[in-house]
Amino acid sequence: MFHCPEPMGGDTTTAAQGILRLGGSSRRPRLELSHLSKSFRASRALVDVSLAVAPGEVHGLVGENGSGKSTLVKVLSGYHAPDRGASLLIDGQPLELPVRPAAMGRFGLSVVHQDLGLIDAFSVVENMRVGLFGVRRFTRAIRWRQERELARASLAALGAQIDPDAPVAGLSAAERAEVAIARALQHHEHGRGLVMFDESTRALPLQPRRHFYSLLRDIARRGGSVLLVTHQLEEVLEHTDRVTVLRDGRVAGGGVDADGITEHDLIRLMLGRELPRRSKRPDRAVRPARPAAEIRGLRGRLVTDANLSVGAGEVVGLTGLLGSGFEELPYLIAGARPASAGTVSVAGAAFDLRSASVRELLKAGIALVPERRDTEGLALSESMIDNVTLPRVRSRGRTMHIGRAWREREAASVIRELAVHPADPHMPVGQLSGGNQQKVLVGKWLCGYSKLLVLHEPTQGVDVGARQVLEAAISAAAQRGAAVLVAGLDAGELARLCDRVLLMCDGHIDRELTAPLSPELIIEAVYRDRRKARAS
Amino acid sequence: MASTVAKIGERYAILALWGVMIAVYSVLEPSTFDTGGTVQTIFGSQAALVFLSMAFLCTVIVGEFVDLSVASILGLCATIVPVLNVLHHVNVVVASLVAVAIGVGAGAVNGLLVVYAGVNTIVVTLGMFSLLSGIALAIAHLSAVSGLSASFGQIALANVWGLPISFYYGIALTLAFAYVLAFTPLGRHMQFVGANREVSRLAGVRVQRIRFGAFVAAGALCGIGGVVVSAGLGGFDPSTSVTYLLPTVSAVFLGTAVVRPGRFNPIGTLIGLYFLATGILGLEELGLAGWISDVFYGAALIVAVTVTTLLRKRISA
């Protein structure tokens, strides 16, 4: 059932070479994972996943956001305990699940997590060597000089010149990635083990990235194995031997030979084979002549210069790779995070986003549906009716009495229009399922008749039924005359919802995709643009 | 139906427990406990604790854990009135106004440090607790100050239907607070700030202002409470203010087991307060004087906070 990379006639991939060099005993996979499932309460993040990585192989792991890539890495690194029934063999030896940190070291597994796992307050050498410090014999004091040299050497192997004494807080995103990668690689012994990279190259510019790839090759050539989790399809095609594709927590393509596959094939595997669904929204005449909302010269932490406008009744999508700025833009527009420059105008009123407060912008009609439901979206201990009506208790209620009828009407309309279940407005929101919580969150802001509705991943983590309801409700808001901006990574959702999609790259809006939209068109544009940007 | 009964049973279990406690004490000590004097003691002498626990509620509802300074703010304010009036011959109305102003000021200092400077609540209020207790002792020259006029005492002691008027102040304050929380936009904002600051901010609530306001309101209530207490006692002994802290905190946490399970609420707090007062009085009348209040309030605090924690876990599960 595994597609182990048996050396085939004429096919001299690096993986095959690695195996040949190491002789008969290493024909068994370096890592062999079978029947792995992982559930979080009701939702299943991984379903019966199997994965085999050969010695001397660079193995790619791709999939859309939410397909389970990171969960898989977190199981392999002991962060999550898998459901019962999974088994994991390293070089034929069983490794007990859940994986314990000590066992990881013994079996030569190391990992660079998506968030890198660096502690800002400490220096590079402290971050790299914590847990490994060598000490003087009698005083038990840390041998700092030696530690610095070790850290410097690990960094140099990656082609990075970073002062080991520099505090991590002051490093650039690329340098931070280098430190994290170097830290994982210092555990690596040539000829054995497996290094996992979870989106580690995201922040690396072209030059360090080349170093990184040659380092991967070097590890593989000497018989080590690499699992490269990534969003960037050309990275997979150019720098891995085989690829495993996840879709909705299942293996959609296991151990596919990277030489015999095209980018288009990969996208098909990632999205599933069904034909692209066309926009279900009724075709609207033309783009409105006058924009309802206009954003000029916006700058933040990731966004470098964004200008866009959204017409009344229009749904505009906003996407890109993580880090391109699309995930920051909603918060800047709504005043949730301060911008370093930029203005937004809604219905004739202009606001300076450096100083405008959420409160002012809300009054002007800008509503934000944030991505992080539990920390920014809803107060889980409070009831549905209180959560839904919170933004309007001051404006719709009287100072001495909050009123009852309007609140019950709002809660009832959210329950009705978004089919919230159970339909009990007085139940604490935390007791609802994730999908129903999301409905309450979107409903909270749809009640307000906003002029500009900004949503970030509005259907994250919900099932198909809830997604349809949410998408219909968002479309309906646009039809009532709101300007709608949807930021997210879900190409299918953007294609179904949006009139046009703006693509962000390196902090600015790079391209506009117009109807007819399809998930393939959007995904291809996201990854192509990346390539173009890097070439230039 | 059965679940409704269970729900009501759970909400008012403490009332049943209260009834059982009264019955047991009445059987054990029919001569002392089962008398009108007991009712007077339980309901008539808790004014300080009612004001304190409502002040404590102000900040705990908006998510500040926990304001330890309330007892010493009240103690300072209660000391200022007799010190100004008796020792320095200031008009008693002026002295009272000064006391309330000092209470507001102390609350504002707490608020500035916690809300705007971002210092940890426990650290700031623990420091304020010691600081203000010391100042109270200093201005009173380390001893109790008495000698306030009996006519001034009437603002706390005037007999209304068999109980001192200060009892009704407590009831009115509790009901007003409960009304604000349940029925006004301000109350809704306070509860959401306590439940989740970021959610509240993104909904346009002025989070910082509400947190600061809560500290100032707590200071004001301590100030008014201080005036009432000193009037009732005819003066004040600043070294006793520390003894008010534990019953206050216990009552507020115990209150989360009543009326609205898992939530801090004024009416539950008031019930919790009288429940504790009954318990302690009964034990004292059994002859376990002195040390028993420390043991009782300490145990009650731990039980109450445990109950709160378990109930809150259930709400947001």
PDB file of C-alpha atoms in Angstrom, chain B residues 37-126:
ATOM      1  CA  GLY B  37     -31.480  39.727  68.696  1.00  0.00           C
ATOM      2  CA  THR B  38     -29.799  37.277  66.408  1.00  0.00           C
ATOM      3  CA  VAL B  39     -31.730  38.545  63.398  1.00  0.00           C
ATOM      4  CA  GLN B  40     -30.727  42.077  64.363  1.00  0.00           C
ATOM      5  CA  THR B  41     -27.086  41.132  64.627  1.00  0.00           C
ATOM      6  CA  ILE B  42     -26.981  39.259  61.357  1.00  0.00           C
ATOM      7  CA  PHE B  43     -28.810  41.835  59.267  1.00  0.00           C
ATOM      8  CA  GLY B  44     -28.051  44.990  61.171  1.00  0.00           C
ATOM      9  CA  SER B  45     -24.293  44.903  61.522  1.00  0.00           C
ATOM     10  CA  GLN B  46     -23.058  44.080  58.046  1.00  0.00           C
ATOM     11  CA  ALA B  47     -23.134  47.532  56.441  1.00  0.00           C
ATOM     12  CA  ALA B  48     -19.358  47.742  56.060  1.00  0.00           C
ATOM     13  CA  LEU B  49     -19.182  44.342  54.412  1.00  0.00           C
ATOM     14  CA  VAL B  50     -22.043  45.126  52.033  1.00  0.00           C
ATOM     15  CA  PHE B  51     -20.333  48.303  50.804  1.00  0.00           C
ATOM     16  CA  LEU B  52     -17.005  46.498  50.595  1.00  0.00           C
ATOM     17  CA  SER B  53     -18.282  43.517  48.693  1.00  0.00           C
ATOM     18  CA  MET B  54     -20.109  45.748  46.191  1.00  0.00           C
ATOM     19  CA  ALA B  55     -16.889  47.722  45.725  1.00  0.00           C
ATOM     20  CA  PHE B  56     -14.997  44.486  45.230  1.00  0.00           C
ATOM     21  CA  LEU B  57     -17.623  43.320  42.727  1.00  0.00           C
ATOM     22  CA  CYS B  58     -17.121  46.458  40.601  1.00  0.00           C
ATOM     23  CA  THR B  59     -13.600  45.466  39.662  1.00  0.00           C
ATOM     24  CA  VAL B  60     -13.962  41.703  39.671  1.00  0.00           C
ATOM     25  CA  ILE B  61     -16.840  41.938  37.188  1.00  0.00           C
ATOM     26  CA  VAL B  62     -14.703  43.816  34.679  1.00  0.00           C
ATOM     27  CA  GLY B  63     -12.074  41.108  34.981  1.00  0.00           C
ATOM     28  CA  GLU B  64      -9.644  42.467  37.585  1.00  0.00           C
ATOM     29  CA  PHE B  65      -8.386  39.703  39.839  1.00  0.00           C
ATOM     30  CA  VAL B  66      -8.444  40.792  42.700  1.00  0.00           C
ATOM     31  CA  ASP B  67      -8.635  44.227  44.342  1.00  0.00           C
ATOM     32  CA  LEU B  68      -7.148  43.677  47.780  1.00  0.00           C
ATOM     33  CA  SER B  69      -7.163  47.356  48.684  1.00  0.00           C
ATOM     34  CA  VAL B  70     -10.898  47.846  49.285  1.00  0.00           C
ATOM     35  CA  ALA B  71     -10.805  47.063  53.005  1.00  0.00           C
ATOM     36  CA  SER B  72      -8.040  49.542  53.712  1.00  0.00           C
ATOM     37  CA  ILE B  73      -9.628  52.265  51.556  1.00  0.00           C
ATOM     38  CA  LEU B  74     -12.784  51.871  53.626  1.00  0.00           C
ATOM     39  CA  GLY B  75     -10.704  51.816  56.799  1.00  0.00           C
ATOM     40  CA  LEU B  76      -8.892  55.028  55.857  1.00  0.00           C
ATOM     41  CA  CYS B  77     -12.130  56.812  54.954  1.00  0.00           C
ATOM     42  CA  ALA B  78     -13.796  55.640  58.163  1.00  0.00           C
ATOM     43  CA  THR B  79     -10.799  56.940  60.123  1.00  0.00           C
ATOM     44  CA  ILE B  80     -10.699  60.312  58.375  1.00  0.00           C
ATOM     45  CA  VAL B  81     -14.225  61.280  59.468  1.00  0.00           C
ATOM     46  CA  PRO B  82     -13.604  61.096  63.257  1.00  0.00           C
ATOM     47  CA  VAL B  83     -10.027  62.351  62.917  1.00  0.00           C
ATOM     48  CA  LEU B  84     -11.162  65.512  61.120  1.00  0.00           C
ATOM     49  CA  ASN B  85     -14.315  66.001  63.132  1.00  0.00           C
ATOM     50  CA  VAL B  86     -13.199  65.002  66.630  1.00  0.00           C
ATOM     51  CA  LEU B  87      -9.479  65.741  66.634  1.00  0.00           C
ATOM     52  CA  HIS B  88      -9.465  68.713  64.241  1.00  0.00           C
ATOM     53  CA  HIS B  89     -12.999  70.058  64.748  1.00  0.00           C
ATOM     54  CA  VAL B  90     -13.932  70.090  61.097  1.00  0.00           C
ATOM     55  CA  ASN B  91     -17.628  70.126  60.312  1.00  0.00           C
ATOM     56  CA  VAL B  92     -18.825  66.528  60.083  1.00  0.00           C
ATOM     57  CA  VAL B  93     -20.420  66.987  56.645  1.00  0.00           C
ATOM     58  CA  VAL B  94     -17.184  68.427  55.281  1.00  0.00           C
ATOM     59  CA  ALA B  95     -15.254  65.587  56.930  1.00  0.00           C
ATOM     60  CA  SER B  96     -17.551  63.065  55.255  1.00  0.00           C
ATOM     61  CA  LEU B  97     -17.115  64.687  51.860  1.00  0.00           C
ATOM     62  CA  VAL B  98     -13.349  64.679  52.301  1.00  0.00           C
ATOM     63  CA  ALA B  99     -13.499  60.977  53.185  1.00  0.00           C
ATOM     64  CA  VAL B 100     -15.482  60.116  50.064  1.00  0.00           C
ATOM     65  CA  ALA B 101     -13.116  62.202  47.940  1.00  0.00           C
ATOM     66  CA  ILE B 102     -10.153  60.315  49.406  1.00  0.00           C
ATOM     67  CA  GLY B 103     -11.881  57.037  48.555  1.00  0.00           C
ATOM     68  CA  VAL B 104     -12.396  58.157  44.961  1.00  0.00           C
ATOM     69  CA  GLY B 105      -8.786  59.302  44.784  1.00  0.00           C
ATOM     70  CA  ALA B 106      -7.455  55.985  46.070  1.00  0.00           C
ATOM     71  CA  GLY B 107      -9.581  54.126  43.506  1.00  0.00           C
ATOM     72  CA  ALA B 108      -8.267  56.422  40.770  1.00  0.00           C
ATOM     73  CA  VAL B 109      -4.657  55.696  41.772  1.00  0.00           C
ATOM     74  CA  ASN B 110      -5.393  51.952  41.575  1.00  0.00           C
ATOM     75  CA  GLY B 111      -7.010  52.479  38.202  1.00  0.00           C
ATOM     76  CA  LEU B 112      -4.177  54.574  36.771  1.00  0.00           C
ATOM     77  CA  LEU B 113      -1.563  52.030  37.784  1.00  0.00           C
ATOM     78  CA  VAL B 114      -3.480  48.912  36.784  1.00  0.00           C
ATOM     79  CA  VAL B 115      -5.290  50.100  33.673  1.00  0.00           C
ATOM     80  CA  TYR B 116      -3.053  52.715  32.121  1.00  0.00           C
ATOM     81  CA  ALA B 117       0.377  51.671  33.404  1.00  0.00           C
ATOM     82  CA  GLY B 118      -0.465  47.987  33.068  1.00  0.00           C
ATOM     83  CA  VAL B 119       0.832  46.906  36.468  1.00  0.00           C
ATOM     84  CA  ASN B 120      -0.502  43.666  37.903  1.00  0.00           C
ATOM     85  CA  THR B 121      -3.719  44.182  39.886  1.00  0.00           C
ATOM     86  CA  ILE B 122      -2.715  42.072  42.884  1.00  0.00           C
ATOM     87  CA  VAL B 123       0.622  43.823  43.259  1.00  0.00           C
ATOM     88  CA  VAL B 124      -0.819  47.335  43.058  1.00  0.00           C
ATOM     89  CA  THR B 125      -3.719  46.690  45.388  1.00  0.00           C
ATOM     90  CA  LEU B 126      -1.644  44.691  47.873  1.00  0.00           C
TER      91      LEU B 126
END
